């Protein structure tokens, strides 16, 4: 409609802080601005992106063309669809193939009538985000329930145990076997409930925490427990700053995750090749990697943080059993004989008490538990 492009060169630099790809284009697709995430994903310089037509970067751009024009014409204010980006196509060196990136596209109006905002979210990123949000909501929902239920179970346990003991004194010895069963089961329930309530019991002891000190503590504890056939690789970003937190609780959280990895690797530890050095895994040998990284502009739950740390606990074991993959952070979900299914619930609660969260990606041969904690 408008024949002028007389806007006083608006400044879109604020988009550079976004983790999603954003471009501002004219109705004909000419790119006026592309943010840092866009450049990175396209592996191009800003100048190269900005001189081009957005449509050139799509495998099939007809849908995008129609949508951008529709939005610019005011036919609708915004629209979303899936598309495939072709990146590195022009810059590809001879013999190097351009690769494709599947994205979710959101086209919307800007305050400048002939400019259109195009937001691209990597589909893998979208799935990860969806999963994180689901995990967060699930954990919130079960936390209260678990805590209340644990209290309700705990209250009568003392009474039941006392009554069984009194009863035992009145019974002939051959019947005391039954009261022993009651007492034993009550004790088991008691310790289960104590573990469930543990993270809520004390006010957190907050001090300066160094993530690598935590990793080293956990590493030495695990190596004492599994002295043979397990390799623990450290890949630390030592530039990570200290942060405020409850050190002992965080050690517990990381220990629970690493403990699970070690248990999943047990068969691989046992079949290590004879003669291999202790603690050194050969090809296919049991290996856990502790990796720390800085993350920028992360969303945890519904909150956005400028800076966070990521601790990845990666193992090369068989992976989380598919039947329980979606539910491992729920209390009492266990995939192994003798497991109580509380380790990850507790770890998640502790991470959340630090405004962080834990999520998991798992396939046979590579399981990655990622704990994200916001940094000041
Ligand atoms: N690294 C891993 N590789 C494979 N499976 C895993 C891994 N980590 C967790 N799991 C699966 O997730 C389940 C839940 O773990 P969680 O720590 O919550 O409970 P648990 O280990 O069974 O019992 P516990 O309360 O003693 O920790 C485990 O039983 C296991 O099946
Ligand atoms: Mg466990």
Tab-separated table of C-alpha atoms and ligand atoms in Angstrom, residues 256 260 263 336 343-344, ligand 2:
chain	number	residue	atom	x	y	z
A	256	UNK	CA	22.613	-38.545	42.378
A	260	UNK	CA	22.833	-43.169	38.096
A	263	UNK	CA	25.009	-47.738	37.725
A	336	UNK	CA	16.352	-50.618	37.912
A	343	UNK	CA	17.453	-39.687	43.166
A	344	UNK	CA	16.420	-37.524	40.228
B	2	LIG	MG1	19.375	-42.891	41.325
